[in-house]
Amino acid sequence: MTGQIPMRVLTGPLPCELAGCGVGEKRAKVLPDTGGVVAQVLLMFLFSSADNNIELQQLLNRIVQQRLKMYPGSARIDLSSSFRDMDSTTAESILNEFCGLRYNRSAALSSRVTGGMDTSWSSEWPWQASLQRNNIHRCGATLISNTWLVSAAHCFRNAKNPQKWTVSFGTYLRPPLMVYLVKTIIVHEKYRYPANEYDIAVVKLANRVEFSRAVHRVCLPDSDEIIPYNIDAVVTGWGALNNYGETPNILQEATVKLIDTNVCNRREVYDGVITPGMLCAGYLEGGVDSCQGDSGGPLVTPDSRSMWYLIGIVSWGDECAKPNKPGVYTRVTYFRNWITRKTGL
Ligand code: ARG
């Protein structure tokens, strides 16, 4: 990662700035009902104490009504039918099974200013993994289930023996939060070094990861999803801080913009070598980019519900952060069916 680290992007119609709101909106189920539909939405709120139920219900009602004001149309809200109290351990284990959720960042931030961040608690990018050979960080990877990760094919060039690899999680490379052995490495059958096409691989862990607040999976987009350009995405990794720089111990993040393939294929940019399986992200003016060692790691964007989706895999670039040479990523939607064929996910 190179360049300054911009502010984290927070999007979505339901930011959690209202009192009592914890993790935000979760999945909705829409069922037919007389004269319309009924939408069941799981909402979770974190309250400091177990206040009395009636007051809580009224408060929740007010929050939900207020949020719905931004949307046209009318909905009848019936909280009483489904409102129930849940202890935080149960709530958290439900949340950890969802893909692409990040926890309350303000808590992690405040513990940072008071010094000493608890790594077992505050992985900000819980799907980020480090792929290591002989305990040396080589590449990034992204957790997509309890046992599978996606990474880049070029990370395994001349190094396809799973026994030589380990995978670590957590914000810091040293000490790692958790380390897993690798059982299987599947490199895309059409990947041919030094070509950059088909730069994708999936890695199966020898043991299952039990999801926690600190380590859980990202969401995968559907293969037919259209990824708009000009939107913000975040790339994370332990890659070099500049073109010949060293590996930082703490995970870095950078916000980059998705670049139209037509623009990226311009003569002065990458002159036609960007194929449909690739995606450009960064800034034509340069300055912020992923870099050596970030390869295989995630490029993610949040959806309107603040659930994060893997849209790219760090793949290649002409040096790092140079003008007209943005980062090039493996386009995940293009390989979504390949991922399913190899992993069943
Ligand atoms: N191939 C590099 C690696 O193995 C990643 C390059 C990304 N470059 C860029 N300018 N975004 O780590």
mmCIF file of C-alpha atoms and ligand atoms in Angstrom:
data_model
loop_
_atom_site.group_PDB
_atom_site.id
_atom_site.type_symbol
_atom_site.label_atom_id
_atom_site.label_comp_id
_atom_site.label_asym_id
_atom_site.label_seq_id
_atom_site.Cartn_x
_atom_site.Cartn_y
_atom_site.Cartn_z
ATOM 1 C CA MET A 1 0.000 0.000 0.000
ATOM 2 C CA THR A 2 1.362 3.339 -0.807
ATOM 3 C CA GLY A 3 0.326 6.964 -0.446
ATOM 4 C CA GLN A 4 -1.572 8.590 2.361
ATOM 5 C CA ILE A 5 -4.269 6.575 4.028
ATOM 6 C CA PRO A 6 -7.583 8.326 3.415
ATOM 7 C CA MET A 7 -10.590 8.297 5.656
ATOM 8 C CA ARG A 8 -12.587 5.165 5.752
ATOM 9 C CA VAL A 9 -15.650 5.275 3.555
ATOM 10 C CA LEU A 10 -18.973 4.768 5.237
ATOM 11 C CA THR A 11 -21.943 4.485 2.931
ATOM 12 C CA GLY A 12 -25.445 3.168 3.133
ATOM 13 C CA PRO A 13 -28.789 4.690 4.007
ATOM 14 C CA LEU A 14 -28.648 3.651 7.631
ATOM 15 C CA PRO A 15 -25.524 5.021 9.266
ATOM 16 C CA CYS A 16 -25.517 4.286 12.955
ATOM 17 C CA GLU A 17 -25.345 7.739 14.398
ATOM 18 C CA LEU A 18 -28.644 7.584 16.224
ATOM 19 C CA ALA A 19 -28.511 6.808 19.910
ATOM 20 C CA GLY A 20 -28.580 3.136 20.655
ATOM 21 C CA CYS A 21 -27.962 1.913 17.161
ATOM 22 C CA GLY A 22 -25.272 -0.715 17.049
ATOM 23 C CA VAL A 23 -24.471 -2.629 13.961
ATOM 24 C CA GLY A 24 -27.220 -1.474 11.626
ATOM 25 C CA GLU A 25 -29.630 -3.034 9.257
ATOM 26 C CA LYS A 26 -29.399 -6.705 8.438
ATOM 27 C CA ARG A 27 -31.086 -8.966 5.949
ATOM 28 C CA ALA A 28 -34.722 -8.585 5.081
ATOM 29 C CA LYS A 29 -37.156 -11.292 4.141
ATOM 30 C CA VAL A 30 -40.131 -10.282 2.009
ATOM 31 C CA LEU A 31 -43.268 -12.400 2.204
ATOM 32 C CA PRO A 32 -46.640 -12.062 0.456
ATOM 33 C CA ASP A 33 -49.391 -10.623 2.626
ATOM 34 C CA THR A 34 -53.011 -9.621 2.100
ATOM 35 C CA GLY A 35 -52.966 -6.578 -0.170
ATOM 36 C CA GLY A 36 -49.185 -6.279 -0.327
ATOM 37 C CA VAL A 37 -46.040 -7.680 1.143
ATOM 38 C CA VAL A 38 -44.642 -7.973 4.606
ATOM 39 C CA ALA A 39 -40.936 -7.383 5.066
ATOM 40 C CA GLN A 40 -39.251 -8.991 8.015
ATOM 41 C CA VAL A 41 -36.079 -7.160 8.874
ATOM 42 C CA LEU A 42 -33.607 -8.194 11.506
ATOM 43 C CA LEU A 43 -32.348 -5.118 13.283
ATOM 44 C CA MET A 44 -29.819 -5.232 16.037
ATOM 45 C CA PHE A 45 -29.226 -2.508 18.550
ATOM 46 C CA LEU A 46 -26.683 -2.297 21.286
ATOM 47 C CA PHE A 47 -27.994 -0.833 24.502
ATOM 48 C CA SER A 48 -25.840 -0.196 27.488
ATOM 49 C CA SER A 49 -28.223 -1.697 29.995
ATOM 50 C CA ALA A 50 -31.281 -3.849 29.989
ATOM 51 C CA ASP A 51 -33.806 -1.038 30.279
ATOM 52 C CA ASN A 52 -37.406 -1.917 30.660
ATOM 53 C CA ASN A 53 -38.936 -3.536 27.650
ATOM 54 C CA ILE A 54 -41.758 -1.094 27.012
ATOM 55 C CA GLU A 55 -39.437 1.890 26.917
ATOM 56 C CA LEU A 56 -37.029 0.043 24.666
ATOM 57 C CA GLN A 57 -39.827 -0.830 22.288
ATOM 58 C CA GLN A 58 -40.934 2.769 22.122
ATOM 59 C CA LEU A 59 -37.383 3.906 21.481
ATOM 60 C CA LEU A 60 -36.884 1.324 18.740
ATOM 61 C CA ASN A 61 -40.163 2.346 17.197
ATOM 62 C CA ARG A 62 -39.075 5.970 17.083
ATOM 63 C CA ILE A 63 -35.707 5.107 15.548
ATOM 64 C CA VAL A 64 -37.269 2.955 12.854
ATOM 65 C CA GLN A 65 -40.000 5.513 12.065
ATOM 66 C CA GLN A 66 -37.419 8.228 11.777
ATOM 67 C CA ARG A 67 -35.236 6.197 9.426
ATOM 68 C CA LEU A 68 -38.177 5.286 7.244
ATOM 69 C CA LYS A 69 -39.029 8.957 6.738
ATOM 70 C CA MET A 70 -36.312 9.122 4.082
ATOM 71 C CA TYR A 71 -38.207 6.627 1.980
ATOM 72 C CA PRO A 72 -41.406 7.340 0.075
ATOM 73 C CA GLY A 73 -44.455 5.163 0.542
ATOM 74 C CA SER A 74 -46.128 3.966 3.672
ATOM 75 C CA ALA A 75 -45.347 1.012 5.843
ATOM 76 C CA ARG A 76 -46.986 -0.225 8.972
ATOM 77 C CA ILE A 77 -44.462 -1.125 11.600
ATOM 78 C CA ASP A 78 -45.166 -3.875 14.044
ATOM 79 C CA LEU A 79 -42.243 -4.203 16.380
ATOM 80 C CA SER A 80 -44.167 -5.779 19.197
ATOM 81 C CA SER A 81 -44.739 -9.030 17.326
ATOM 82 C CA SER A 82 -41.102 -9.889 16.988
ATOM 83 C CA PHE A 83 -39.204 -7.795 19.472
ATOM 84 C CA ARG A 84 -37.143 -9.877 21.762
ATOM 85 C CA ASP A 85 -34.198 -9.452 23.976
ATOM 86 C CA MET A 86 -31.053 -11.329 23.082
ATOM 87 C CA ASP A 87 -27.815 -11.540 25.006
ATOM 88 C CA SER A 88 -24.868 -10.046 23.232
ATOM 89 C CA THR A 89 -22.991 -13.334 22.848
ATOM 90 C CA THR A 90 -25.894 -14.878 20.948
ATOM 91 C CA ALA A 91 -26.375 -11.714 18.886
ATOM 92 C CA GLU A 92 -22.718 -11.591 18.030
ATOM 93 C CA SER A 93 -22.505 -15.203 16.944
ATOM 94 C CA ILE A 94 -25.464 -14.599 14.627
ATOM 95 C CA LEU A 95 -23.757 -11.545 13.196
ATOM 96 C CA ASN A 96 -20.469 -13.369 12.696
ATOM 97 C CA GLU A 97 -22.187 -15.778 10.320
ATOM 98 C CA PHE A 98 -23.248 -12.931 8.037
ATOM 99 C CA CYS A 99 -20.773 -12.025 5.340
ATOM 100 C CA GLY A 100 -19.067 -8.702 5.004
ATOM 101 C CA LEU A 101 -19.843 -7.129 8.361
ATOM 102 C CA ARG A 102 -17.485 -4.831 10.151
ATOM 103 C CA TYR A 103 -18.021 -4.007 13.774
ATOM 104 C CA ASN A 104 -18.395 -0.673 15.463
ATOM 105 C CA ARG A 105 -15.215 1.130 14.522
ATOM 106 C CA SER A 106 -15.591 3.880 17.102
ATOM 107 C CA ALA A 107 -14.848 1.433 19.897
ATOM 108 C CA ALA A 108 -11.628 0.316 18.217
ATOM 109 C CA LEU A 109 -10.692 3.919 17.611
ATOM 110 C CA SER A 110 -11.169 5.040 21.179
ATOM 111 C CA SER A 111 -9.090 2.158 22.482
ATOM 112 C CA ARG A 112 -6.372 3.230 20.092
ATOM 113 C CA VAL A 113 -6.132 6.781 21.372
ATOM 114 C CA THR A 114 -5.942 5.544 24.920
ATOM 115 C CA GLY A 115 -3.071 3.341 23.796
ATOM 116 C CA GLY A 116 -2.762 -0.415 23.352
ATOM 117 C CA MET A 117 -5.202 -1.820 20.847
ATOM 118 C CA ASP A 118 -6.429 -5.279 21.656
ATOM 119 C CA THR A 119 -5.835 -7.197 18.425
ATOM 120 C CA SER A 120 -7.948 -10.178 19.399
ATOM 121 C CA TRP A 121 -10.905 -7.851 19.495
ATOM 122 C CA SER A 122 -10.495 -5.282 16.826
ATOM 123 C CA SER A 123 -9.625 -6.709 13.418
ATOM 124 C CA GLU A 124 -10.970 -3.953 11.260
ATOM 125 C CA TRP A 125 -10.865 -6.061 8.114
ATOM 126 C CA PRO A 126 -11.801 -9.487 9.460
ATOM 127 C CA TRP A 127 -11.586 -11.291 6.112
ATOM 128 C CA GLN A 128 -8.011 -10.206 5.415
ATOM 129 C CA ALA A 129 -5.415 -12.968 5.600
ATOM 130 C CA SER A 130 -1.661 -13.125 5.122
ATOM 131 C CA LEU A 131 -0.309 -15.979 2.998
ATOM 132 C CA GLN A 132 3.112 -16.965 4.255
ATOM 133 C CA ARG A 133 5.902 -19.232 3.101
ATOM 134 C CA ASN A 134 8.439 -20.192 5.745
ATOM 135 C CA ASN A 135 6.649 -17.701 7.979
ATOM 136 C CA ILE A 136 7.389 -14.836 5.626
ATOM 137 C CA HIS A 137 4.501 -12.766 4.318
ATOM 138 C CA ARG A 138 4.192 -13.261 0.551
ATOM 139 C CA CYS A 139 0.687 -12.276 -0.418
ATOM 140 C CA GLY A 140 -2.708 -11.275 0.837
ATOM 141 C CA ALA A 141 -5.810 -13.466 0.680
ATOM 142 C CA THR A 142 -9.487 -13.107 1.545
ATOM 143 C CA LEU A 143 -11.650 -15.409 3.659
ATOM 144 C CA ILE A 144 -14.843 -16.387 1.788
ATOM 145 C CA SER A 145 -16.068 -19.255 4.012
ATOM 146 C CA ASN A 146 -14.963 -21.173 7.108
ATOM 147 C CA THR A 147 -12.364 -23.027 5.060
ATOM 148 C CA TRP A 148 -11.802 -21.221 1.755
ATOM 149 C CA LEU A 149 -9.823 -18.138 0.780
ATOM 150 C CA VAL A 150 -9.329 -16.438 -2.572
ATOM 151 C CA SER A 151 -5.989 -15.071 -3.647
ATOM 152 C CA ALA A 152 -3.955 -14.421 -6.797
ATOM 153 C CA ALA A 153 -2.543 -17.181 -9.026
ATOM 154 C CA HIS A 154 0.835 -15.465 -9.349
ATOM 155 C CA CYS A 155 1.423 -15.839 -5.593
ATOM 156 C CA PHE A 156 1.900 -19.573 -6.157
ATOM 157 C CA ARG A 157 4.237 -19.423 -9.099
ATOM 158 C CA ASN A 158 6.783 -22.212 -8.494
ATOM 159 C CA ALA A 159 5.238 -22.670 -5.055
ATOM 160 C CA LYS A 160 2.195 -24.866 -5.289
ATOM 161 C CA ASN A 161 2.997 -27.246 -2.434
ATOM 162 C CA PRO A 162 0.365 -26.540 0.251
ATOM 163 C CA GLN A 163 2.636 -27.826 3.005
ATOM 164 C CA LYS A 164 4.976 -24.892 2.528
ATOM 165 C CA TRP A 165 2.243 -22.337 3.197
ATOM 166 C CA THR A 166 0.487 -20.974 6.259
ATOM 167 C CA VAL A 167 -2.296 -18.422 6.596
ATOM 168 C CA SER A 168 -2.478 -15.874 9.389
ATOM 169 C CA PHE A 169 -5.262 -13.516 10.463
ATOM 170 C CA GLY A 170 -5.391 -10.350 12.527
ATOM 171 C CA THR A 171 -4.296 -6.763 12.076
ATOM 172 C CA TYR A 172 -0.650 -7.468 12.827
ATOM 173 C CA LEU A 173 1.679 -9.855 11.021
ATOM 174 C CA ARG A 174 3.634 -10.315 14.240
ATOM 175 C CA PRO A 175 2.260 -11.570 16.483
ATOM 176 C CA PRO A 176 -0.492 -13.101 14.366
ATOM 177 C CA LEU A 177 -3.909 -13.535 15.901
ATOM 178 C CA MET A 178 -4.276 -17.042 14.463
ATOM 179 C CA VAL A 179 -2.307 -19.297 12.130
ATOM 180 C CA TYR A 180 -3.713 -22.068 9.942
ATOM 181 C CA LEU A 181 -2.148 -24.757 7.793
ATOM 182 C CA VAL A 182 -3.086 -25.055 4.125
ATOM 183 C CA LYS A 183 -4.626 -28.213 2.728
ATOM 184 C CA THR A 184 -5.205 -27.425 -0.945
ATOM 185 C CA ILE A 185 -4.154 -24.762 -3.442
ATOM 186 C CA ILE A 186 -6.124 -24.471 -6.687
ATOM 187 C CA VAL A 187 -4.636 -22.095 -9.259
ATOM 188 C CA HIS A 188 -6.728 -21.087 -12.272
ATOM 189 C CA GLU A 189 -5.939 -23.616 -14.995
ATOM 190 C CA LYS A 190 -5.563 -20.894 -17.609
ATOM 191 C CA TYR A 191 -3.090 -18.778 -15.660
ATOM 192 C CA ARG A 192 0.275 -18.626 -17.464
ATOM 193 C CA TYR A 193 3.124 -16.535 -16.113
ATOM 194 C CA PRO A 194 4.102 -13.881 -17.195
ATOM 195 C CA ALA A 195 0.632 -13.130 -18.593
ATOM 196 C CA ASN A 196 -1.595 -11.340 -16.088
ATOM 197 C CA GLU A 197 -4.842 -12.957 -17.107
ATOM 198 C CA TYR A 198 -6.649 -15.521 -14.926
ATOM 199 C CA ASP A 199 -4.761 -14.278 -11.878
ATOM 200 C CA ILE A 200 -6.907 -16.084 -9.324
ATOM 201 C CA ALA A 201 -6.481 -19.013 -6.959
ATOM 202 C CA VAL A 202 -8.472 -20.534 -4.114
ATOM 203 C CA VAL A 203 -6.879 -21.929 -0.966
ATOM 204 C CA LYS A 204 -8.454 -24.449 1.377
ATOM 205 C CA LEU A 205 -7.405 -24.457 5.023
ATOM 206 C CA ALA A 206 -6.581 -27.677 6.842
ATOM 207 C CA ASN A 207 -8.901 -26.664 9.668
ATOM 208 C CA ARG A 208 -12.131 -24.738 9.859
ATOM 209 C CA VAL A 209 -12.102 -21.142 11.070
ATOM 210 C CA GLU A 210 -14.734 -20.529 13.715
ATOM 211 C CA PHE A 211 -15.997 -17.070 12.862
ATOM 212 C CA SER A 212 -15.512 -14.389 15.469
ATOM 213 C CA ARG A 213 -15.713 -10.642 15.618
ATOM 214 C CA ALA A 214 -12.079 -10.560 14.548
ATOM 215 C CA VAL A 215 -12.112 -13.178 11.789
ATOM 216 C CA HIS A 216 -15.014 -13.822 9.411
ATOM 217 C CA ARG A 217 -15.910 -13.924 5.747
ATOM 218 C CA VAL A 218 -16.480 -11.228 3.153
ATOM 219 C CA CYS A 219 -19.491 -11.292 0.783
ATOM 220 C CA LEU A 220 -19.056 -12.399 -2.832
ATOM 221 C CA PRO A 221 -20.944 -10.551 -5.581
ATOM 222 C CA ASP A 222 -23.077 -12.471 -8.084
ATOM 223 C CA SER A 223 -21.514 -13.116 -11.476
ATOM 224 C CA ASP A 224 -24.053 -10.912 -13.255
ATOM 225 C CA GLU A 225 -23.570 -7.942 -10.990
ATOM 226 C CA ILE A 226 -22.578 -4.775 -12.844
ATOM 227 C CA ILE A 227 -19.788 -3.010 -10.991
ATOM 228 C CA PRO A 228 -20.113 0.741 -11.588
ATOM 229 C CA TYR A 229 -17.001 2.811 -12.061
ATOM 230 C CA ASN A 230 -16.037 5.997 -10.256
ATOM 231 C CA ILE A 231 -17.241 4.589 -6.946
ATOM 232 C CA ASP A 232 -14.923 4.215 -3.967
ATOM 233 C CA ALA A 233 -13.456 0.886 -2.961
ATOM 234 C CA VAL A 234 -11.005 -0.025 -0.229
ATOM 235 C CA VAL A 235 -7.897 -2.125 -0.730
ATOM 236 C CA THR A 236 -6.079 -3.571 2.277
ATOM 237 C CA GLY A 237 -2.760 -5.326 2.752
ATOM 238 C CA TRP A 238 0.705 -5.570 4.265
ATOM 239 C CA GLY A 239 2.321 -4.667 0.956
ATOM 240 C CA ALA A 240 5.222 -2.278 0.479
ATOM 241 C CA LEU A 241 4.662 1.348 1.467
ATOM 242 C CA ASN A 242 6.318 2.490 -1.763
ATOM 243 C CA ASN A 243 7.739 0.864 -4.841
ATOM 244 C CA TYR A 244 10.866 -0.482 -3.158
ATOM 245 C CA GLY A 245 9.617 -0.199 0.407
ATOM 246 C CA GLU A 246 9.408 -2.748 3.149
ATOM 247 C CA THR A 247 6.508 -4.664 4.612
ATOM 248 C CA PRO A 248 4.670 -2.934 7.455
ATOM 249 C CA ASN A 249 3.668 -5.008 10.466
ATOM 250 C CA ILE A 250 0.250 -3.403 10.732
ATOM 251 C CA LEU A 251 -2.421 -3.841 8.074
ATOM 252 C CA GLN A 252 -2.814 -0.818 5.787
ATOM 253 C CA GLU A 253 -5.888 0.402 3.966
ATOM 254 C CA ALA A 254 -6.392 2.798 1.083
ATOM 255 C CA THR A 255 -9.487 4.151 -0.628
ATOM 256 C CA VAL A 256 -9.288 3.990 -4.408
ATOM 257 C CA LYS A 257 -11.724 4.795 -7.219
ATOM 258 C CA LEU A 258 -12.862 2.235 -9.757
ATOM 259 C CA ILE A 259 -11.746 3.251 -13.226
ATOM 260 C CA ASP A 260 -13.683 2.610 -16.431
ATOM 261 C CA THR A 261 -11.942 -0.122 -18.462
ATOM 262 C CA ASN A 262 -12.144 2.090 -21.562
ATOM 263 C CA VAL A 263 -10.203 4.773 -19.726
ATOM 264 C CA CYS A 264 -7.748 2.235 -18.336
ATOM 265 C CA ASN A 265 -7.150 0.906 -21.839
ATOM 266 C CA ARG A 266 -6.190 4.325 -23.217
ATOM 267 C CA ARG A 267 -2.825 4.494 -24.887
ATOM 268 C CA GLU A 268 -1.233 6.564 -22.104
ATOM 269 C CA VAL A 269 -2.640 4.279 -19.400
ATOM 270 C CA TYR A 270 -2.417 0.527 -20.103
ATOM 271 C CA ASP A 271 -2.831 0.698 -23.872
ATOM 272 C CA GLY A 272 -5.357 -2.055 -24.445
ATOM 273 C CA VAL A 273 -4.046 -4.813 -22.182
ATOM 274 C CA ILE A 274 -6.952 -4.660 -19.710
ATOM 275 C CA THR A 275 -9.204 -7.661 -20.396
ATOM 276 C CA PRO A 276 -12.788 -8.310 -19.179
ATOM 277 C CA GLY A 277 -11.389 -10.348 -16.282
ATOM 278 C CA MET A 278 -9.560 -7.303 -14.911
ATOM 279 C CA LEU A 279 -10.625 -4.146 -13.123
ATOM 280 C CA CYS A 280 -8.612 -0.939 -12.681
ATOM 281 C CA ALA A 281 -8.720 1.065 -9.469
ATOM 282 C CA GLY A 282 -6.736 4.001 -8.192
ATOM 283 C CA TYR A 283 -6.167 7.527 -9.448
ATOM 284 C CA LEU A 284 -4.857 8.609 -12.833
ATOM 285 C CA GLU A 285 -3.027 11.380 -10.999
ATOM 286 C CA GLY A 286 -1.250 8.706 -8.959
ATOM 287 C CA GLY A 287 -0.424 8.840 -5.251
ATOM 288 C CA VAL A 288 -2.577 6.083 -3.737
ATOM 289 C CA ASP A 289 -2.308 2.448 -4.778
ATOM 290 C CA SER A 290 -1.713 -1.088 -3.662
ATOM 291 C CA CYS A 291 1.871 -2.335 -4.114
ATOM 292 C CA GLN A 292 4.207 -5.368 -3.983
ATOM 293 C CA GLY A 293 3.047 -7.738 -1.243
ATOM 294 C CA ASP A 294 -0.589 -6.647 -1.441
ATOM 295 C CA SER A 295 -1.180 -9.185 -4.214
ATOM 296 C CA GLY A 296 -3.940 -11.663 -3.641
ATOM 297 C CA GLY A 297 -5.573 -9.341 -1.124
ATOM 298 C CA PRO A 298 -9.034 -7.809 -1.194
ATOM 299 C CA LEU A 299 -10.541 -4.818 -2.963
ATOM 300 C CA VAL A 300 -13.936 -4.343 -1.322
ATOM 301 C CA THR A 301 -16.966 -2.031 -1.499
ATOM 302 C CA PRO A 302 -19.894 -1.751 0.902
ATOM 303 C CA ASP A 303 -23.448 -2.162 -0.350
ATOM 304 C CA SER A 304 -26.307 0.040 0.834
ATOM 305 C CA ARG A 305 -26.555 -2.059 3.992
ATOM 306 C CA SER A 306 -22.871 -1.597 4.858
ATOM 307 C CA MET A 307 -22.116 -5.190 4.015
ATOM 308 C CA TRP A 308 -18.757 -5.455 2.267
ATOM 309 C CA TYR A 309 -18.298 -7.288 -1.044
ATOM 310 C CA LEU A 310 -15.120 -8.586 -2.628
ATOM 311 C CA ILE A 311 -14.970 -7.072 -6.109
ATOM 312 C CA GLY A 312 -11.262 -7.315 -6.871
ATOM 313 C CA ILE A 313 -8.081 -9.223 -6.058
ATOM 314 C CA VAL A 314 -4.792 -7.289 -6.081
ATOM 315 C CA SER A 315 -3.021 -8.487 -9.224
ATOM 316 C CA TRP A 316 -0.569 -6.157 -10.980
ATOM 317 C CA GLY A 317 0.454 -2.633 -11.921
ATOM 318 C CA ASP A 318 3.330 -0.706 -13.445
ATOM 319 C CA GLU A 319 5.268 0.020 -10.241
ATOM 320 C CA CYS A 320 3.050 1.638 -7.606
ATOM 321 C CA ALA A 321 1.022 4.853 -7.405
ATOM 322 C CA LYS A 322 2.516 6.322 -10.593
ATOM 323 C CA PRO A 323 0.388 8.734 -12.633
ATOM 324 C CA ASN A 324 -1.603 6.939 -15.344
ATOM 325 C CA LYS A 325 -0.638 3.558 -13.866
ATOM 326 C CA PRO A 326 -3.453 2.565 -11.492
ATOM 327 C CA GLY A 327 -3.633 -0.814 -9.785
ATOM 328 C CA VAL A 328 -5.088 -3.688 -11.773
ATOM 329 C CA TYR A 329 -7.269 -6.206 -9.973
ATOM 330 C CA THR A 330 -8.733 -9.565 -10.893
ATOM 331 C CA ARG A 331 -12.446 -8.927 -11.499
ATOM 332 C CA VAL A 332 -14.279 -11.187 -9.051
ATOM 333 C CA THR A 333 -17.662 -11.121 -10.839
ATOM 334 C CA TYR A 334 -15.931 -12.464 -13.968
ATOM 335 C CA PHE A 335 -14.556 -15.425 -11.994
ATOM 336 C CA ARG A 336 -17.529 -15.905 -9.691
ATOM 337 C CA ASN A 337 -18.650 -19.118 -11.410
ATOM 338 C CA TRP A 338 -15.101 -20.451 -11.418
ATOM 339 C CA ILE A 339 -15.018 -19.923 -7.626
ATOM 340 C CA THR A 340 -18.258 -21.889 -7.339
ATOM 341 C CA ARG A 341 -16.896 -24.707 -9.485
ATOM 342 C CA LYS A 342 -13.782 -25.043 -7.315
ATOM 343 C CA THR A 343 -15.235 -24.458 -3.856
ATOM 344 C CA GLY A 344 -18.956 -25.112 -4.090
ATOM 345 C CA LEU A 345 -19.575 -21.616 -2.680
HETATM 346 N N1 ARG B 1 2.089 -8.054 -8.183
HETATM 347 C C1 ARG B 1 2.178 -7.380 -6.935
HETATM 348 C C2 ARG B 1 2.373 -8.384 -5.807
HETATM 349 O O1 ARG B 1 2.741 -9.496 -6.081
HETATM 350 C C3 ARG B 1 1.037 -6.453 -6.687
HETATM 351 C C4 ARG B 1 1.096 -5.302 -7.568
HETATM 352 C C5 ARG B 1 0.025 -4.328 -7.379
HETATM 353 N N2 ARG B 1 0.497 -3.169 -8.024
HETATM 354 C C6 ARG B 1 -0.127 -2.023 -8.098
HETATM 355 N N3 ARG B 1 0.479 -1.017 -8.637
HETATM 356 N N4 ARG B 1 -1.321 -1.895 -7.617
HETATM 357 O O2 ARG B 1 2.263 -8.070 -4.652
#
